[in-house]
Short mmCIF file of C-alpha atoms and ligand atoms in Angstrom, two decimals:
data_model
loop_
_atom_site.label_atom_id
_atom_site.label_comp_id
_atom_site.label_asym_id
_atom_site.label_seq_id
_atom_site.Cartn_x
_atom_site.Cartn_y
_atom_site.Cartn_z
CA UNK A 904 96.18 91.82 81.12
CA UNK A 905 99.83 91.52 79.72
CA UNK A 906 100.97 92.39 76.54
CA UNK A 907 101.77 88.99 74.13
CA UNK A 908 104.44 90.13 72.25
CA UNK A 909 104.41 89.05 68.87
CA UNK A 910 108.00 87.38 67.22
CA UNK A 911 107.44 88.93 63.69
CA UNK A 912 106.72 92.40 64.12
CA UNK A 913 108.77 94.73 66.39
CA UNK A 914 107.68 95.93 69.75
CA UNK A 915 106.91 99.65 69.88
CA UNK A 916 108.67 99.64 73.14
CA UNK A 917 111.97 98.06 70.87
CA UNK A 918 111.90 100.05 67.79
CA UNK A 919 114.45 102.65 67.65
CA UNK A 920 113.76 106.76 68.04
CA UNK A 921 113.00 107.59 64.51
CA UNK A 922 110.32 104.59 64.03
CA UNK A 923 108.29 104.89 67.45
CA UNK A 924 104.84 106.36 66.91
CA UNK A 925 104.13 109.57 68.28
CA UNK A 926 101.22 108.72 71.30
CA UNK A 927 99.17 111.33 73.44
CA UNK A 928 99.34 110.16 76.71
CA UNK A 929 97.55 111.83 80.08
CA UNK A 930 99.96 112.55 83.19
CA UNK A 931 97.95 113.05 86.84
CA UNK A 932 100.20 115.29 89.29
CA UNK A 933 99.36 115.18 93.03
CA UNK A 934 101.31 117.04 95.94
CA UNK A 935 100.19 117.15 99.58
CA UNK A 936 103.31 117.76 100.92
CA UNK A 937 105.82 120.82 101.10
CA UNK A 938 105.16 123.69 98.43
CA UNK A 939 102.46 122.05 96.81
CA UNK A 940 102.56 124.40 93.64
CA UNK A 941 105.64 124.96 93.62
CA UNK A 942 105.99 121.17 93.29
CA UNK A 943 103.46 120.85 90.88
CA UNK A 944 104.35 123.41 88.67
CA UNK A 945 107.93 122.24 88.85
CA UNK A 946 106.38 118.61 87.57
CA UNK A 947 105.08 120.39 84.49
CA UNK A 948 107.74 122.34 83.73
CA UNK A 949 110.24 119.51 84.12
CA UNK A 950 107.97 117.30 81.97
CA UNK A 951 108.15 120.20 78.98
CA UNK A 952 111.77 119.71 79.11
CA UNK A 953 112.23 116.50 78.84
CA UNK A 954 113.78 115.40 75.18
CA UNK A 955 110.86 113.24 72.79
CA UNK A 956 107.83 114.94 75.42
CA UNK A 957 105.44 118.07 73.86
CA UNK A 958 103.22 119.37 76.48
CA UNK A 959 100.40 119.91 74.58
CA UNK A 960 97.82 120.97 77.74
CA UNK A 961 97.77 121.53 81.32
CA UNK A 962 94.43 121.15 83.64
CA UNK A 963 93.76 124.05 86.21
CA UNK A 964 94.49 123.33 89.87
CA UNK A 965 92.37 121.50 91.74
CA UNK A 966 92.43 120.98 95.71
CA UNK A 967 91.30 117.57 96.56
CA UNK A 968 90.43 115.81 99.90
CA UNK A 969 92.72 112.73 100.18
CA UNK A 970 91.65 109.73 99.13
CA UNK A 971 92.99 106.73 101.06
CA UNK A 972 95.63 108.55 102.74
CA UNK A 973 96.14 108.53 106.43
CA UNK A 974 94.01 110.42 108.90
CA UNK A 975 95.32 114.24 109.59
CA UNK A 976 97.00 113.82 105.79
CA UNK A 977 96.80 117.51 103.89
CA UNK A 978 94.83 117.92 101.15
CA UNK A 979 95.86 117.51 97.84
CA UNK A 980 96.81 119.85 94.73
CA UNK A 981 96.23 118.11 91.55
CA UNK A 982 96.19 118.48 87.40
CA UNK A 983 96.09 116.58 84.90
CA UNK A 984 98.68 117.02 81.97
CA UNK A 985 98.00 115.79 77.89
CA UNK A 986 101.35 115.60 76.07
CA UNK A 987 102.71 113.81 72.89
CA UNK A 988 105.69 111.75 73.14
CA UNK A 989 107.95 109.20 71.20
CA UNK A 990 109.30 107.50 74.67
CA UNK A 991 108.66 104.37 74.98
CA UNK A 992 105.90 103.33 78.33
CA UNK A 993 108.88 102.37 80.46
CA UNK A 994 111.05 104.94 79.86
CA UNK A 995 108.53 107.66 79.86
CA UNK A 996 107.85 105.81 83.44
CA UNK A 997 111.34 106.08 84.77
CA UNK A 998 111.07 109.70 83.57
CA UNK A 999 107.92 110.70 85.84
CA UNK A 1000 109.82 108.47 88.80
CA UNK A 1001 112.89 110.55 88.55
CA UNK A 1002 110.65 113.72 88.25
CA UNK A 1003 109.20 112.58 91.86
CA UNK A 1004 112.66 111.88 93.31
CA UNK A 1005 113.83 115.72 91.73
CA UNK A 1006 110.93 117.29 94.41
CA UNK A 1007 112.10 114.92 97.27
CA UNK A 1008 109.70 112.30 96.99
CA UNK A 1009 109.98 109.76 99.55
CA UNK A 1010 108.57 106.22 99.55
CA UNK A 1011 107.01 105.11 101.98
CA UNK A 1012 103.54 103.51 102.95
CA UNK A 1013 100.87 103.42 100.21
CA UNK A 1014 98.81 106.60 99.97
CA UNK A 1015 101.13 107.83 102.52
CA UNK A 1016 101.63 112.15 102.44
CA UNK A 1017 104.13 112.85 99.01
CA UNK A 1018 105.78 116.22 97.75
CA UNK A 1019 105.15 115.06 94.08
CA UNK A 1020 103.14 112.03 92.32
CA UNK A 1021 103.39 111.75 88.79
CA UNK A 1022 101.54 109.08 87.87
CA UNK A 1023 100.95 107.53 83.87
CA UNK A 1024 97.51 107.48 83.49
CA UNK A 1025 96.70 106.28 79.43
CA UNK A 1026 99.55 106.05 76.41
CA UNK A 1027 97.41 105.77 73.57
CA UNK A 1028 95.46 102.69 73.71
CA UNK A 1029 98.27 101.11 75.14
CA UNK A 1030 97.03 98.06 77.92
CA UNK A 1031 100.37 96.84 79.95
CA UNK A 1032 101.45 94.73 82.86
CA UNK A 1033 104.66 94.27 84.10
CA UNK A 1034 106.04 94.66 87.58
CA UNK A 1035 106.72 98.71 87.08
CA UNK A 1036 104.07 99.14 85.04
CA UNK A 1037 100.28 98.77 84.77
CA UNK A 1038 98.78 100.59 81.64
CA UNK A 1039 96.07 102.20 82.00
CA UNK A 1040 96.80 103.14 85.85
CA UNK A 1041 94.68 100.69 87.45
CA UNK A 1042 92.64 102.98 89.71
CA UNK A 1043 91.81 105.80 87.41
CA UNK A 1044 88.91 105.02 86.41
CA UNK A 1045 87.61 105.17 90.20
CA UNK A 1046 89.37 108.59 91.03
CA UNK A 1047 87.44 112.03 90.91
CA UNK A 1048 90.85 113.77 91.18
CA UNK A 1049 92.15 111.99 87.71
CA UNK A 1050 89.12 112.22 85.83
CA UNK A 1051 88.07 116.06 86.34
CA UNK A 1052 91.11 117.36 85.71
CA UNK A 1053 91.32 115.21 82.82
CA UNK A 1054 87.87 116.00 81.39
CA UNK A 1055 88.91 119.41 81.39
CA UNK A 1056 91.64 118.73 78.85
CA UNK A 1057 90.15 116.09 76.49
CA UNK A 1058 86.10 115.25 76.29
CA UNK A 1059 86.70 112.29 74.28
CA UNK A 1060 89.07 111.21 76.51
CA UNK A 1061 88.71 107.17 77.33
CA UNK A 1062 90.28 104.75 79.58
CA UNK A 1063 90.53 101.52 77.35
CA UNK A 1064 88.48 98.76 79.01
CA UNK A 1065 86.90 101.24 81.67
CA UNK A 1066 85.12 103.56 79.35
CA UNK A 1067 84.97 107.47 78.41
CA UNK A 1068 86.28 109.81 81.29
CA UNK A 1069 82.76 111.69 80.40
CA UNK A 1070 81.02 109.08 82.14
CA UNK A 1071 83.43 107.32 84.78
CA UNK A 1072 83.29 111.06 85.90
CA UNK A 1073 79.55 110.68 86.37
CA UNK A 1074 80.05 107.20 88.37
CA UNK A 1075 82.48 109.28 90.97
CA UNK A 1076 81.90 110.95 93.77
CA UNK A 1077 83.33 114.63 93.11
CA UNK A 1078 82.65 116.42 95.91
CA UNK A 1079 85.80 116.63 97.71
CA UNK A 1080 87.43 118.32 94.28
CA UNK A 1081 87.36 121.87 94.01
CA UNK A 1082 88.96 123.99 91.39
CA UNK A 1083 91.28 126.61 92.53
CA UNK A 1084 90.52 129.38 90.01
CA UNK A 1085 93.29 131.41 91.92
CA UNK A 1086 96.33 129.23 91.33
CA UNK A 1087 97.80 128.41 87.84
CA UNK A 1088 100.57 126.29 86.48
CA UNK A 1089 102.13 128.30 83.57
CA UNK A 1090 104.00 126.06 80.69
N1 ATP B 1083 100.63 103.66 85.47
C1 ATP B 1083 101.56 103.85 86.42
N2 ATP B 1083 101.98 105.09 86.75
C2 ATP B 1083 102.91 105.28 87.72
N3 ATP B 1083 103.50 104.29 88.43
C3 ATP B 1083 103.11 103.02 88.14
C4 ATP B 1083 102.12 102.76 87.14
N4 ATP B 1083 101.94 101.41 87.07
C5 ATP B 1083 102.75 100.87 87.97
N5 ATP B 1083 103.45 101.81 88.63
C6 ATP B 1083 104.43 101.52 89.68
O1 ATP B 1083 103.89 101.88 90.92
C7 ATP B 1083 104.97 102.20 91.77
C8 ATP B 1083 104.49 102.97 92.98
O2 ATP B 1083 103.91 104.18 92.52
P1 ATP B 1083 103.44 105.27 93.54
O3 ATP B 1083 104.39 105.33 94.70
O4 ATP B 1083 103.22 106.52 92.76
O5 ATP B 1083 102.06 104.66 94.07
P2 ATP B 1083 101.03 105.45 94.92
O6 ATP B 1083 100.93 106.83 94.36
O7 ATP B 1083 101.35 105.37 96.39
O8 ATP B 1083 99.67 104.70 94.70
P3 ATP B 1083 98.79 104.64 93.39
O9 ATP B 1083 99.51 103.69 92.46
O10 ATP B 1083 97.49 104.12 93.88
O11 ATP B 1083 98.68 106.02 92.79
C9 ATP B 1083 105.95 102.93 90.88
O12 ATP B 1083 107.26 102.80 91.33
C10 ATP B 1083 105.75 102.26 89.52
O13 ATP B 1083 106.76 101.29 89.25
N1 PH2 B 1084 92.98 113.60 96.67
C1 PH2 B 1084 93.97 112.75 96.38
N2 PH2 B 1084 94.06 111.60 97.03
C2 PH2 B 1084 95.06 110.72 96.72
C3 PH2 B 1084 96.00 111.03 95.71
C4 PH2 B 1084 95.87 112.28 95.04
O1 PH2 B 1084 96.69 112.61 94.13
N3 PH2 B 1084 94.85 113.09 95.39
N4 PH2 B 1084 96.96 110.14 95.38
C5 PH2 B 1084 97.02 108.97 95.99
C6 PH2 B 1084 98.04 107.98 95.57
O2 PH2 B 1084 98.48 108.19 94.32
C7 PH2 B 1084 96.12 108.58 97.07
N5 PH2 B 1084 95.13 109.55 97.36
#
């Protein structure tokens, strides 16, 4: 679906820094390649830093078979991350891509092995389509390795036009995600 703006009112994505809302949005981090925690972790941390972003909670670790990815590919680390920001979608986008590129993410192939995904799953209520940007992230609601982590943080959580994470969670197949109770991510 994409967004229709309307002429008379301004776009949250236009207004200037002290008008935007303040939204709570959910971040999924994923690392298969390198120092998986150590990229993780770094994600977090560099996510806490950045100016108009409050990371308000961080899922545990969880080690998840790869889904898609091609045969022999490691498994994953991933969390989920809740935080509170004034950014607008796209720039709070180009913020997670230059997070990637920080840990050495290459692009390649689809799916293909990555030191560091950070990947916009829900701003708000906010539903987008543009060519960098699909709000919600259009496979979420089908991924066991977004929506435990994600439980853990939020039980009310919902993915507008999907449904509540409590349930999608239920339609998933969650066996090949394991918490790691001996790894952390500290904010
Ligand atoms: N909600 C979103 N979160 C992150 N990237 C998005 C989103 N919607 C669209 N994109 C676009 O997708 C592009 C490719 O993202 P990425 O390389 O992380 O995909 P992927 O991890 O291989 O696959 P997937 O999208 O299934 O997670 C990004 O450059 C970005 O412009
Ligand atoms: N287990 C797991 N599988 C994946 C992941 C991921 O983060 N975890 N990310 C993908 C592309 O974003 C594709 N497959």
């Amino acid at each position: 679906m994409t967004e229709t703006p309307n002429p008379h009112m301004p776009d949250a994505d236009t207004m200037t820094g002290g008008m935007r809302p303040i939204r709570q949005a959910v971040i999924a981090i994923g690392s298969n390649l390198g120092e998986r925690l150590n990229n993780v972790q770094g994600a977090v941390a560099a996510l806490a830093d950045t100016p108009e972003v409050t990371v308000v909670t961080v899922s545990s670790v969880y080690e998840t078979v790869p889904v898609g990815a091609p045969p022999g590919s490691r498994d994953f680390l991933n969390a989920a991350v809740l935080i509170d920001t004034t950014l607008t979608v796209h720039t709070l986008l180009d913020r997670c891509l230059a997070i990637e590129d920080a840990f050495g993410r290459e692009r390649g192939e689809r799916n293909a092995p990555r030191t560091l995904d950070v990947d916009l799953i829900v701003v708000g209520d906010r539903i987008a389509s543009d060519d960098r940007l699909t709000l919600p992230h259009p496979r979420a609601h089908e991924r066991a390795f977004v929506l435990i982590p994600w439980l853990e943080l939020d039980l009310e959580g919902e993915i507008p036009g999907k449904g509540f994470v409590v349930d999608l969670a239920q339609s998933v197949d969650t066996a090949g995600v394991t918490r790691r109770e001996d790894l952390e991510i500290l904010v």
